[in-house]
Short mmCIF file of C-alpha atoms and ligand atoms in Angstrom, two decimals:
data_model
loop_
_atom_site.label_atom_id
_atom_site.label_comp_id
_atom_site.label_asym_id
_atom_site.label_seq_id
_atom_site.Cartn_x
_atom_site.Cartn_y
_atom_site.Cartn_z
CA UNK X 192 -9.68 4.63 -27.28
CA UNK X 193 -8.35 3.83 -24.13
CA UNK X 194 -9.04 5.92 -20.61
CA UNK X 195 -5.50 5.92 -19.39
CA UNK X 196 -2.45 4.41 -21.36
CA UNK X 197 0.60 4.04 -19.24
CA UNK X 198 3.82 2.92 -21.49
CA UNK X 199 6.98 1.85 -20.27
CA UNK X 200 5.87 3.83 -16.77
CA UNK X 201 9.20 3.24 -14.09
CA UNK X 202 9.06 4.98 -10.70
CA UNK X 203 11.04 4.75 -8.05
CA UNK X 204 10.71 6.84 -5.21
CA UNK X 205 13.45 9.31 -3.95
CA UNK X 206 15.01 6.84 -0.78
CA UNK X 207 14.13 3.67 -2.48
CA UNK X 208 17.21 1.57 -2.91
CA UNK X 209 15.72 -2.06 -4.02
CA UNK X 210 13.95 -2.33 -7.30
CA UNK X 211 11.57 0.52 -8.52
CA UNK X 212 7.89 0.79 -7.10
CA UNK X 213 7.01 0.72 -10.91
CA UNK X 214 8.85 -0.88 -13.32
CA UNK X 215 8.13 -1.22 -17.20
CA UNK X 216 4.44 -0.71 -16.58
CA UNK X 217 2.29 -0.81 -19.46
CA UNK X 218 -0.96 -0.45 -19.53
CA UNK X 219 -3.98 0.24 -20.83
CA UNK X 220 -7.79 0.92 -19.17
CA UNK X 221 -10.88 0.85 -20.41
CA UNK X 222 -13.63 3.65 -19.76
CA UNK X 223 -17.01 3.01 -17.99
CA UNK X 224 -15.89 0.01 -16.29
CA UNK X 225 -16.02 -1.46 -12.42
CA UNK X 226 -12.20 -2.30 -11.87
CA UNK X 227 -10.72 -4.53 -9.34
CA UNK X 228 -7.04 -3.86 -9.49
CA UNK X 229 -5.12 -6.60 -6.91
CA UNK X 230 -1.76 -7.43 -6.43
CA UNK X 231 0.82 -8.85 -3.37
CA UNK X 232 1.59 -6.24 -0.62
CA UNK X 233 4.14 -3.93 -2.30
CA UNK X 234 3.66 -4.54 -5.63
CA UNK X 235 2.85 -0.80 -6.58
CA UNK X 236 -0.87 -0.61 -6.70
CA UNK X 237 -1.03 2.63 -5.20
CA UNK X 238 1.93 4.14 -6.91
CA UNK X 239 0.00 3.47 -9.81
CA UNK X 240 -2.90 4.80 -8.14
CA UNK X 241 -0.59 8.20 -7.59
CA UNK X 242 -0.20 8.27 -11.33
CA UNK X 243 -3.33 8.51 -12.41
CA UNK X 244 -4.10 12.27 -11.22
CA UNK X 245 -0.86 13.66 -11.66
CA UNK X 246 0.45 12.98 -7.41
CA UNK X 247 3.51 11.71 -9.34
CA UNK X 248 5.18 11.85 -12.41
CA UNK X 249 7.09 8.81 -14.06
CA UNK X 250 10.66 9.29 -14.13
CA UNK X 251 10.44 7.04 -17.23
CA UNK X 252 8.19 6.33 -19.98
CA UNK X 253 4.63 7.93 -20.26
CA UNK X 254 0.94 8.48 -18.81
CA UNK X 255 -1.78 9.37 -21.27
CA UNK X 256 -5.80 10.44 -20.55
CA UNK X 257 -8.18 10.36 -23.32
CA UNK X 258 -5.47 9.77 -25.65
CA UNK X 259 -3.26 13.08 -24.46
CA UNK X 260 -0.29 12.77 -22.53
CA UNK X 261 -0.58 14.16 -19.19
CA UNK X 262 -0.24 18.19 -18.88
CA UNK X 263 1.72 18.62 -16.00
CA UNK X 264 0.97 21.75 -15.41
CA UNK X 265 -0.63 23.85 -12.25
CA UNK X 266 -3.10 24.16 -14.83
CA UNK X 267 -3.47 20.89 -16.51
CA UNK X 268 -3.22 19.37 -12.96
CA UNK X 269 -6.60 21.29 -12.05
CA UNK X 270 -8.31 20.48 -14.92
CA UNK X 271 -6.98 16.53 -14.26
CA UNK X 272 -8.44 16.36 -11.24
CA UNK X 273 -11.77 17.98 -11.87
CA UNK X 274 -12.28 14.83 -13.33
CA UNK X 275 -10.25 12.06 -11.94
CA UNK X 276 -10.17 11.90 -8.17
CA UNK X 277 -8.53 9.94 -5.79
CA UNK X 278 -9.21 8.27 -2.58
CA UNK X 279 -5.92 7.59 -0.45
CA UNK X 280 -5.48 4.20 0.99
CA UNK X 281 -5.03 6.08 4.05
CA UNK X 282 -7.85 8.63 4.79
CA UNK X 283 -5.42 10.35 6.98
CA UNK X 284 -3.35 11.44 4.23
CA UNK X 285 -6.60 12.91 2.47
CA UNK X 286 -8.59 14.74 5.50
CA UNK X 287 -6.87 17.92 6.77
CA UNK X 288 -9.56 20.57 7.89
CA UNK X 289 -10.90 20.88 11.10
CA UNK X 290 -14.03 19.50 10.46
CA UNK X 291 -15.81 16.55 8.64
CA UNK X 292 -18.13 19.61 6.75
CA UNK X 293 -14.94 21.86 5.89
CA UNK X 294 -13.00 19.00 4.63
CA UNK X 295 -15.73 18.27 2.63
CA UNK X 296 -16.53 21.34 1.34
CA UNK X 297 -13.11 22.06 0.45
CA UNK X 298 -12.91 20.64 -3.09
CA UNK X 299 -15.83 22.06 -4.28
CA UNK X 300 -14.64 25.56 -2.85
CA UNK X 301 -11.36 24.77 -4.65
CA UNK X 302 -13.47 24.41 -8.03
CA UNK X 303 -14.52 28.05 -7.88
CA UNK X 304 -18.04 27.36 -6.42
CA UNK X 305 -20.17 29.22 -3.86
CA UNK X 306 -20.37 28.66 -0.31
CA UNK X 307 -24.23 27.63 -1.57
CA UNK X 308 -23.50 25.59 -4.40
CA UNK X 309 -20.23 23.99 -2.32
CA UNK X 310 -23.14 23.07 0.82
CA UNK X 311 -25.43 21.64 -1.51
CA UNK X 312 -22.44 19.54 -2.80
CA UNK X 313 -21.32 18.55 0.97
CA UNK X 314 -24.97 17.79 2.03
CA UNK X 315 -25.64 15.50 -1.48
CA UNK X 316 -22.24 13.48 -1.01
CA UNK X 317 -22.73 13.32 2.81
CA UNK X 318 -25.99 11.81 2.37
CA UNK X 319 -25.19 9.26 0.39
CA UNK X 320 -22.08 8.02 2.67
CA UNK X 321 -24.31 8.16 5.56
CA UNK X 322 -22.00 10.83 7.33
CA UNK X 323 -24.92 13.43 7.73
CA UNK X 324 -24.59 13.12 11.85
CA UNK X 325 -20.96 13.92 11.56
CA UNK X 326 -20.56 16.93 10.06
CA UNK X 327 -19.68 18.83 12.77
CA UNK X 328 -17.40 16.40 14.40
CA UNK X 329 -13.29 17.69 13.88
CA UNK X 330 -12.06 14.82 11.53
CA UNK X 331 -9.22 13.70 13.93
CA UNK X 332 -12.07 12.32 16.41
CA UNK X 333 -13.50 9.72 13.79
CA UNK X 334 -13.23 6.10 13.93
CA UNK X 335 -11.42 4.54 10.76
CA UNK X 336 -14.63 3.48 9.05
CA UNK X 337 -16.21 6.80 9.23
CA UNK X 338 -12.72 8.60 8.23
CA UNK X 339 -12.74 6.49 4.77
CA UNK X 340 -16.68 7.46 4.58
CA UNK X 341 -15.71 11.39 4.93
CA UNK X 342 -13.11 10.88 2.45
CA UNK X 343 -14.89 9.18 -0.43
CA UNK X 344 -17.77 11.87 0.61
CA UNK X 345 -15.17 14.81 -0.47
CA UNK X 346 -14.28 12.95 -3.04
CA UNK X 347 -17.65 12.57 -4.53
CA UNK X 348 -18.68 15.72 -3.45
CA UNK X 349 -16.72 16.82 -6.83
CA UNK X 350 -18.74 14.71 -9.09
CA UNK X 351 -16.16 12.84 -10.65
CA UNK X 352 -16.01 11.12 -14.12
CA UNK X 353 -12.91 8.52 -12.39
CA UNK X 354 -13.68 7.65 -9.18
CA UNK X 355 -9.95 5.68 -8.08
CA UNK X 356 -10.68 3.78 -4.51
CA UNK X 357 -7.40 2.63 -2.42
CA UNK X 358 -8.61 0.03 -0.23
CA UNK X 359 -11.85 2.11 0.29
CA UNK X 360 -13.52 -1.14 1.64
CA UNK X 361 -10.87 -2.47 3.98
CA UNK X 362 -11.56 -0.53 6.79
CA UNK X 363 -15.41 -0.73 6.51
CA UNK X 364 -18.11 -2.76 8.29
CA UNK X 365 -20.29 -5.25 6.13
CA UNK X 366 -22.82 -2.37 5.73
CA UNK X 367 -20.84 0.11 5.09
CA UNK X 368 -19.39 -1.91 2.81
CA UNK X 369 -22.82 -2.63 0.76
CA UNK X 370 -23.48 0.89 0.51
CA UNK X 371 -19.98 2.09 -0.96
CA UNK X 372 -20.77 -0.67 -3.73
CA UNK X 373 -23.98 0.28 -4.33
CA UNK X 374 -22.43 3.91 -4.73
CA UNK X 375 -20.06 2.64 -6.88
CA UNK X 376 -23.12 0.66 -8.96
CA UNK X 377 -24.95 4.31 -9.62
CA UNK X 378 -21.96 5.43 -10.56
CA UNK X 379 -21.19 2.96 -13.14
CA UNK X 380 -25.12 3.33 -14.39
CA UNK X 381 -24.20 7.73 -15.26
CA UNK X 382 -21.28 5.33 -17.24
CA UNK X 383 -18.51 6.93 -15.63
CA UNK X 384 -15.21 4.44 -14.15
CA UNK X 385 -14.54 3.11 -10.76
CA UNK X 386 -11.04 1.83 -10.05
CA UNK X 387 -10.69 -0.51 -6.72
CA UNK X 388 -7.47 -1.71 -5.27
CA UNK X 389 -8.75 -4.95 -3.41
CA UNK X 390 -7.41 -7.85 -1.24
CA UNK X 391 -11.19 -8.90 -1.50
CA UNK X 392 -10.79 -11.67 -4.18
CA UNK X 393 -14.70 -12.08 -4.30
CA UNK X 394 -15.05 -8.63 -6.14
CA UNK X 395 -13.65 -9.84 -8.95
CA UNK X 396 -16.39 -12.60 -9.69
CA UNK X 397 -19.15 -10.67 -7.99
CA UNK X 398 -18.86 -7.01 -8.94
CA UNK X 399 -15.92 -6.10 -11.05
CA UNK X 400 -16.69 -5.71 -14.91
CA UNK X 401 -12.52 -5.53 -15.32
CA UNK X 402 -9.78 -6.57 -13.59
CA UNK X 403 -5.97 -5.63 -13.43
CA UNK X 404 -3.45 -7.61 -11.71
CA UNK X 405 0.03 -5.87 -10.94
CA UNK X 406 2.99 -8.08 -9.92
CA UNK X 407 5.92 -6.97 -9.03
CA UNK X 408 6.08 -3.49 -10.56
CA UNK X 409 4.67 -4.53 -13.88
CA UNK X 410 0.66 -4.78 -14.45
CA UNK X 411 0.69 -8.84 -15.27
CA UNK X 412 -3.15 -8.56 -16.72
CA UNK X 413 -5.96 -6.26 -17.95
CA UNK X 414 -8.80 -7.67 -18.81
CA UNK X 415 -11.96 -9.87 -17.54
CA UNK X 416 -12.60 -11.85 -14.81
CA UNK X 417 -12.96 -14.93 -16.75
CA UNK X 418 -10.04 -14.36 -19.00
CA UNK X 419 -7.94 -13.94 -16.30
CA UNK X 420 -9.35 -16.34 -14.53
CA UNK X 421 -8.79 -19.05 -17.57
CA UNK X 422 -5.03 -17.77 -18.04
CA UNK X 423 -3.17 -20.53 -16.15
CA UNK X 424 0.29 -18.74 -16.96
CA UNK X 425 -0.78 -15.68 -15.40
CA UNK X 426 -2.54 -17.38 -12.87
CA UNK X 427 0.65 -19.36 -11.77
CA UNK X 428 3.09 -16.36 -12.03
CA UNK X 429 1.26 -14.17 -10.35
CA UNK X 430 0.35 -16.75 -7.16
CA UNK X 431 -3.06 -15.89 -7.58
CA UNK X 432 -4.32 -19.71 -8.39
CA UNK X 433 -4.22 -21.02 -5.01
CA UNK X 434 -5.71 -17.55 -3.07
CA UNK X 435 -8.48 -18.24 -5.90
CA UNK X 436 -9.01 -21.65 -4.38
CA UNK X 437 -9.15 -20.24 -0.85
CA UNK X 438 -11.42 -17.32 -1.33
CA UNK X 439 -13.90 -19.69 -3.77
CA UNK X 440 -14.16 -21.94 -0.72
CA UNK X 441 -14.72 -19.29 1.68
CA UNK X 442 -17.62 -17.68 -0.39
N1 LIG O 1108 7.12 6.88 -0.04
C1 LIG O 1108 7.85 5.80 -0.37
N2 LIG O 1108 9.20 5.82 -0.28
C2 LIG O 1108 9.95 4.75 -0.61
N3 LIG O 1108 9.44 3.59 -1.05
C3 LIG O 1108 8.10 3.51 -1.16
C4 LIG O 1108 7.23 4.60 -0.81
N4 LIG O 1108 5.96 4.22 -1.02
C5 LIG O 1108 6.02 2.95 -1.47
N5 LIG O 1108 7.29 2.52 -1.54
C6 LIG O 1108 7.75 1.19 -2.00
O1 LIG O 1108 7.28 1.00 -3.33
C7 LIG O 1108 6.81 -0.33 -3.52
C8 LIG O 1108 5.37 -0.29 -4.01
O2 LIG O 1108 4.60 0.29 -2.98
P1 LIG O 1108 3.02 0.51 -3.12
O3 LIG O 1108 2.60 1.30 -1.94
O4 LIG O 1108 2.72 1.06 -4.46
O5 LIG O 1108 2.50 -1.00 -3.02
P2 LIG O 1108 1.01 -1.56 -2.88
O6 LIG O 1108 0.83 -2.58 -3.96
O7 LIG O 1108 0.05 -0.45 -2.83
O8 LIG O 1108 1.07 -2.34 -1.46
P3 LIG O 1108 -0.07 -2.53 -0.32
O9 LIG O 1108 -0.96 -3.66 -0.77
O10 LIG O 1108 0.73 -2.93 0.87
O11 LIG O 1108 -0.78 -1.23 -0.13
C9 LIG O 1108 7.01 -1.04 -2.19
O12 LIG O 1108 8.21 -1.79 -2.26
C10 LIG O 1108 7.14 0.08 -1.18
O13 LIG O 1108 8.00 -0.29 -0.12
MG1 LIG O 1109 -1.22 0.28 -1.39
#
């Protein structure tokens, strides 16, 4: 059984006039997998992203989780994201207490635990993003790098089953960079599922075990690297063939 199933997903956003952020999307994703998802500027990777823990709701067709469709609900959205959790593409969006420890702290607090069990949670997740020296800094003061750092920290601070990344590596430094994947590689060992939206072409040869390609509203391909990467059709459609060439050459 599938992870998610999205069929016949449209969304389009309240002031959006041109053609929906998500149109006929259907798709659907494996479980325990490293996935690349890439796409053009636009194309609606992270209102798919949105979908995935409930942010939005299609205004067509339908999401599914472990074979249920999603329980909008104060309640069902809870339990939802006890286990799927998101990290925005902006970290701005996602960090909102004074400081790098509180922000942290906050989804475990939100899960019912104790100021104890919560530090334990902030100290784990902070070590393992390297973020230990900021804790007390406020969040606003951080440097774009460390901001995406703090918010994958809260995010993993809540010991996800779905860890979904927007452009979590964009914004980092080569190390910082190494370290989020080798994050992402434990994570993958427990067998739980790491979604990526990338502009980093290379993932998809050298780390991804899946990859999804959305074009133009639609997802255009699920599947692995070297399927995709034999599918000429999809290849052409989706312009990927000749940023293939270029990032091949540049590795
Ligand atoms: N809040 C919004 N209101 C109106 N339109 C939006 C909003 N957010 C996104 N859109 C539009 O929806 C479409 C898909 O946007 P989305 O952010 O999902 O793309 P993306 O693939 O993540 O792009 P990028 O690579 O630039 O992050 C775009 O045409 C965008 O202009
Ligand atoms: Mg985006």
């Amino acid at each position: 059984m599938s992870l998610f199933t999205f069929s016949a997903v449209t969304y389009r956003y309240p002031n959006q006039t041109q053609r929906p952020a998500l149109h006929d999307f259907n798709l659907a994703i494996p479980g325990g997998e490293k996935i690349a998802v890439v796409g053009r500027n636009g194309s609606g990777k992270s209102t798919f992203f949105l979908h995935l823990n409930g942010l939005i709701k299609p205004r067509q067709g339908e999401v599914r989780f472990q074979g249920r469709p999603l329980d909008y609900s104060r309640k069902g959205l809870t339990a939802l994201r006890q286990q799927v959790a998101l990290v925005f593409q902006n970290p701005d969006d996602q960090l909102f207490s004074a400081s790098v420890f509180q922000d942290i702290s906050f989804g475990p607090l939100n899960l019912g635990m104790s100021d104890a069990e919560a530090r334990e949670r902030v100290l784990e997740a902070a070590a393992l993003c390297d973020i230990e020296h900021l804790l007390e800094q406020p969040t606003h003061a951080l440097s774009g790098g460390e901001k995406a750092r703090v918010a994958l920290a809260g995010v993993l601070a809540m010991h996800p089953d779905i860890l979904a990344a927007d452009e979590l590596l964009a914004s980092l430094d080569p190390w910082g960079r190494l370290k989020i994947r080798e994050i992402f590689d434990v994570y993958h060992a427990q067998g739980k599922t790491i979604l990526l939206i990338t502009h980093d072409l290379g993932l998809i040869k050298h780390w991804a075990t899946w990859v999804i390609v959305v074009h133009e509203g639609k997802a255009a391909f699920s599947g692995r690297a070297d399927d995709l990467l034999g599918d000429e059709a999809i290849m052409n459609e989706t312009g990927l063939v000749q940023i293939w060439r270029q990032a091949m050459q540049s590795c």
